[in-house]
Amino acid sequence: MPKFYARRRLSMLAGLTGLIASAGLINSPAASAALPTPVSAATARTYLASLTVATEDRTGYDRDLFPHWITQSGACNTREVVLKRDGSNVQQDSSCAATSGSWHSVYDGATWSAASDVDIDHLVPLAEAWDSGADSWTTSRRQSFANDLTRPQLIAVTDNVNQAKGDQDPATWMPSRTAYRCTYVRAWVQVKYYYDLSVDSAEKSALTNYLASC
C-alpha cells in the first residue's frame, strides 16, 4: 500500500475521495518508475573498486552550468519524457505537458495523480557531479549528464522527497523504502563509473556497505 503524504487534513470521511484527488495523491494500482535497469550488484562492486577516491570541491558550482531540461523530440523536453516514461496512463497535451496519469515514487512508495507533485530526480545530483569531476567538463558534457535518458540517472519521484534529498550522496541520504536501496546504489555507482566521477571516502564506505547486502 503506497504511503500517504497528506497535503491537506481530511476532516470528513464523505469528502475523502474528492480531497485526495485534489491533493494529487491516489491509492490505486500504479506503475513503478521505469528507471533504466542498473548494472548488477557484482558489476557495481567492481566499478566502485575502480573509482577514484577524492575530497569533494564545490568551488564555482552553479546549477545553470548544467543546461536542462532540453528538448528531446518535438515539443517534449527531458522532464516531460521522463514523466511519460515513469507514469501510468499518462496523457499529454499538444505542448507535451502531462494533463493526467499517475506516478508511483519508488523512493517513498507514494502515488500521485498530478504531475506538479512529481519531481525528476537527478539520481547523482548535479552539485555532487560538480564536486566529483564535472567542474572540468565542457558545457555540452554537463548538458548530456543533466538530461541522460540512457543511464539510470533520471527518475520521477515525490517532489518533497527529492527536495529533502537535495545534493546528498548515499553517506547521508538513502530512499526511505529499504527495498529500493540496492537498485539505488547500483544505479549511483553505474552513473559515477560511466562519467568517470570520483567518490569521497564516506560515500565509498556507504556504497560498499549497501552493495554488500545486495
Short mmCIF file of C-alpha atoms in Angstrom, two decimals:
data_model
loop_
_atom_site.label_atom_id
_atom_site.label_comp_id
_atom_site.label_asym_id
_atom_site.label_seq_id
_atom_site.Cartn_x
_atom_site.Cartn_y
_atom_site.Cartn_z
CA MET A 1 0.00 0.00 0.00
CA PRO A 2 1.51 3.36 -1.01
CA LYS A 3 2.41 5.62 1.89
CA PHE A 4 0.25 8.73 2.08
CA TYR A 5 1.74 12.20 2.30
CA ALA A 6 -1.25 14.32 3.23
CA ARG A 7 -1.21 17.74 1.64
CA ARG A 8 -4.42 18.67 3.44
CA ARG A 9 -6.15 17.46 6.60
CA LEU A 10 -9.09 15.23 5.76
CA SER A 11 -11.78 16.05 8.30
CA MET A 12 -14.75 14.15 6.90
CA LEU A 13 -14.83 10.63 5.53
CA ALA A 14 -17.51 11.61 3.00
CA GLY A 15 -15.11 14.04 1.39
CA LEU A 16 -12.13 11.70 1.32
CA THR A 17 -12.16 10.81 -2.37
CA GLY A 18 -12.51 14.35 -3.61
CA LEU A 19 -9.94 15.74 -1.22
CA ILE A 20 -7.36 13.11 -2.12
CA ALA A 21 -7.89 13.77 -5.82
CA SER A 22 -7.44 17.49 -5.29
CA ALA A 23 -4.23 16.86 -3.36
CA GLY A 24 -2.90 14.76 -6.22
CA LEU A 25 -2.40 11.60 -4.14
CA ILE A 26 -4.19 8.42 -5.15
CA ASN A 27 -4.38 4.89 -3.88
CA SER A 28 -4.67 2.58 -6.87
CA PRO A 29 -2.54 0.13 -8.83
CA ALA A 30 0.45 2.07 -10.06
CA ALA A 31 3.28 1.63 -12.49
CA SER A 32 6.75 1.69 -10.98
CA ALA A 33 9.17 4.27 -12.30
CA ALA A 34 10.91 2.88 -15.36
CA LEU A 35 14.48 3.76 -14.46
CA PRO A 36 16.84 2.07 -16.95
CA THR A 37 17.90 -1.16 -15.23
CA PRO A 38 21.23 -0.57 -13.48
CA VAL A 39 24.16 -2.98 -13.55
CA SER A 40 24.20 -5.97 -11.21
CA ALA A 41 25.50 -5.67 -7.66
CA ALA A 42 28.58 -7.68 -8.63
CA THR A 43 29.35 -5.33 -11.51
CA ALA A 44 28.66 -2.32 -9.30
CA ARG A 45 31.15 -3.61 -6.74
CA THR A 46 33.76 -3.95 -9.49
CA TYR A 47 33.01 -0.46 -10.77
CA LEU A 48 33.17 1.02 -7.28
CA ALA A 49 36.58 -0.51 -6.64
CA SER A 50 37.92 1.31 -9.70
CA LEU A 51 36.57 4.77 -8.86
CA THR A 52 39.00 7.45 -7.72
CA VAL A 53 38.61 8.44 -4.08
CA ALA A 54 38.98 12.20 -3.67
CA THR A 55 37.83 15.06 -1.47
CA GLU A 56 34.88 16.92 -2.94
CA ASP A 57 35.22 20.54 -4.03
CA ARG A 58 32.14 22.64 -4.81
CA THR A 59 34.03 25.81 -5.66
CA GLY A 60 32.28 27.62 -8.51
CA TYR A 61 29.19 25.39 -8.65
CA ASP A 62 26.13 26.85 -10.36
CA ARG A 63 23.12 24.75 -11.36
CA ASP A 64 22.84 26.75 -14.59
CA LEU A 65 26.14 25.21 -15.70
CA PHE A 66 24.15 22.01 -16.33
CA PRO A 67 21.59 23.03 -19.02
CA HIS A 68 18.27 21.21 -18.52
CA TRP A 69 15.55 20.40 -19.40
CA ILE A 70 16.45 20.27 -23.09
CA THR A 71 14.14 19.38 -25.97
CA GLN A 72 14.23 15.65 -26.70
CA SER A 73 11.76 15.36 -29.57
CA GLY A 74 9.01 17.56 -30.99
CA ALA A 75 7.71 19.74 -28.17
CA CYS A 76 8.83 17.34 -25.43
CA ASN A 77 11.65 18.20 -23.07
CA THR A 78 13.52 15.78 -20.81
CA ARG A 79 11.20 16.23 -17.83
CA GLU A 80 8.15 15.51 -19.95
CA VAL A 81 9.75 12.42 -21.48
CA VAL A 82 10.53 11.01 -18.02
CA LEU A 83 7.03 11.82 -16.74
CA LYS A 84 5.60 9.85 -19.66
CA ARG A 85 8.07 7.00 -19.22
CA ASP A 86 7.66 6.63 -15.47
CA GLY A 87 3.92 7.19 -15.23
CA SER A 88 0.83 5.10 -15.84
CA ASN A 89 -1.88 6.15 -18.34
CA VAL A 90 -0.16 9.49 -18.87
CA GLN A 91 -1.98 11.84 -21.23
CA GLN A 92 -0.17 14.85 -22.69
CA ASP A 93 -1.44 17.96 -24.43
CA SER A 94 -0.13 19.42 -27.71
CA SER A 95 2.72 21.08 -25.80
CA CYS A 96 3.70 17.71 -24.28
CA ALA A 97 2.62 18.73 -20.77
CA ALA A 98 1.16 15.86 -18.74
CA THR A 99 -2.54 16.53 -18.16
CA SER A 100 -3.42 13.28 -16.38
CA GLY A 101 -1.95 10.00 -15.23
CA SER A 102 -0.42 8.54 -12.08
CA TRP A 103 3.14 8.33 -10.81
CA HIS A 104 4.45 5.88 -8.23
CA SER A 105 7.51 7.14 -6.37
CA VAL A 106 9.84 4.22 -5.66
CA TYR A 107 11.78 6.26 -3.08
CA ASP A 108 8.89 6.53 -0.62
CA GLY A 109 6.02 4.43 -2.03
CA ALA A 110 3.65 7.37 -2.63
CA THR A 111 1.47 7.56 -5.74
CA TRP A 112 0.43 10.88 -7.27
CA SER A 113 -2.17 11.89 -9.83
CA ALA A 114 -0.83 15.39 -10.56
CA ALA A 115 2.45 15.94 -12.41
CA SER A 116 3.02 19.03 -10.27
CA ASP A 117 3.55 16.73 -7.27
CA VAL A 118 6.37 14.92 -9.05
CA ASP A 119 10.00 15.94 -9.50
CA ILE A 120 12.51 14.39 -11.88
CA ASP A 121 15.42 13.46 -9.65
CA HIS A 122 18.99 13.50 -10.90
CA LEU A 123 19.95 10.32 -9.07
CA VAL A 124 23.53 11.57 -8.88
CA PRO A 125 22.79 15.23 -8.14
CA LEU A 126 24.24 17.97 -10.31
CA ALA A 127 26.15 19.51 -7.41
CA GLU A 128 27.52 16.08 -6.48
CA ALA A 129 28.72 15.61 -10.05
CA TRP A 130 30.39 19.04 -9.96
CA ASP A 131 32.12 18.12 -6.69
CA SER A 132 33.48 14.90 -8.15
CA GLY A 133 34.76 15.93 -11.55
CA ALA A 134 32.15 17.72 -13.65
CA ASP A 135 33.73 21.09 -12.88
CA SER A 136 36.30 20.26 -15.58
CA TRP A 137 33.73 19.20 -18.19
CA THR A 138 32.53 21.16 -21.18
CA THR A 139 29.04 22.64 -21.01
CA SER A 140 27.99 20.11 -23.64
CA ARG A 141 29.01 17.18 -21.44
CA ARG A 142 27.28 18.68 -18.41
CA GLN A 143 24.15 19.05 -20.53
CA SER A 144 24.34 15.40 -21.55
CA PHE A 145 24.70 14.39 -17.90
CA ALA A 146 21.75 16.51 -16.79
CA ASN A 147 19.47 15.03 -19.46
CA ASP A 148 20.72 11.44 -19.63
CA LEU A 149 17.87 9.10 -20.52
CA THR A 150 20.14 6.13 -21.25
CA ARG A 151 21.88 5.62 -17.92
CA PRO A 152 19.87 5.13 -14.67
CA GLN A 153 20.20 8.82 -13.82
CA LEU A 154 16.70 10.33 -14.09
CA ILE A 155 13.61 9.16 -12.22
CA ALA A 156 10.18 10.59 -11.34
CA VAL A 157 9.67 10.79 -7.56
CA THR A 158 7.66 12.66 -4.93
CA ASP A 159 8.67 16.31 -5.10
CA ASN A 160 9.26 16.93 -1.40
CA VAL A 161 11.29 13.71 -1.10
CA ASN A 162 13.53 14.88 -3.92
CA GLN A 163 13.86 18.27 -2.27
CA ALA A 164 14.78 16.64 1.05
CA LYS A 165 17.47 14.61 -0.72
CA GLY A 166 18.94 17.76 -2.25
CA ASP A 167 22.56 17.21 -3.23
CA GLN A 168 23.31 14.46 -0.68
CA ASP A 169 25.16 11.27 -1.51
CA PRO A 170 24.44 7.79 -0.04
CA ALA A 171 26.56 8.52 3.03
CA THR A 172 23.88 10.92 4.28
CA TRP A 173 20.70 10.12 2.32
CA MET A 174 19.00 6.99 1.03
CA PRO A 175 15.43 6.23 -0.11
CA SER A 176 13.16 5.52 2.86
CA ARG A 177 11.97 2.33 1.14
CA THR A 178 14.69 -0.15 2.05
CA ALA A 179 13.53 -2.43 -0.79
CA TYR A 180 14.76 0.13 -3.31
CA ARG A 181 18.17 0.84 -1.80
CA CYS A 182 20.03 -1.87 -3.69
CA THR A 183 18.73 -0.56 -7.00
CA TYR A 184 19.62 2.97 -5.94
CA VAL A 185 23.26 2.27 -5.09
CA ARG A 186 23.77 0.11 -8.19
CA ALA A 187 22.47 2.99 -10.30
CA TRP A 188 24.59 5.53 -8.40
CA VAL A 189 27.79 3.58 -8.98
CA GLN A 190 26.97 2.94 -12.64
CA VAL A 191 26.45 6.64 -13.32
CA LYS A 192 29.62 7.64 -11.49
CA TYR A 193 31.60 4.97 -13.35
CA TYR A 194 30.25 5.90 -16.77
CA TYR A 195 31.06 9.59 -16.27
CA ASP A 196 34.40 8.89 -14.55
CA LEU A 197 33.40 10.75 -11.41
CA SER A 198 35.20 10.32 -8.12
CA VAL A 199 33.77 9.33 -4.73
CA ASP A 200 34.73 10.65 -1.33
CA SER A 201 35.73 8.26 1.43
CA ALA A 202 32.44 8.38 3.35
CA GLU A 203 30.48 7.90 0.14
CA LYS A 204 32.60 4.89 -0.87
CA SER A 205 32.21 3.33 2.57
CA ALA A 206 28.43 3.72 2.46
CA LEU A 207 28.20 2.32 -1.08
CA THR A 208 30.41 -0.62 -0.13
CA ASN A 209 28.21 -1.45 2.83
CA TYR A 210 24.95 -1.21 0.89
CA LEU A 211 26.28 -3.24 -2.03
CA ALA A 212 27.48 -5.96 0.35
CA SER A 213 23.86 -6.71 1.24
CA CYS A 214 22.52 -6.62 -2.33
#
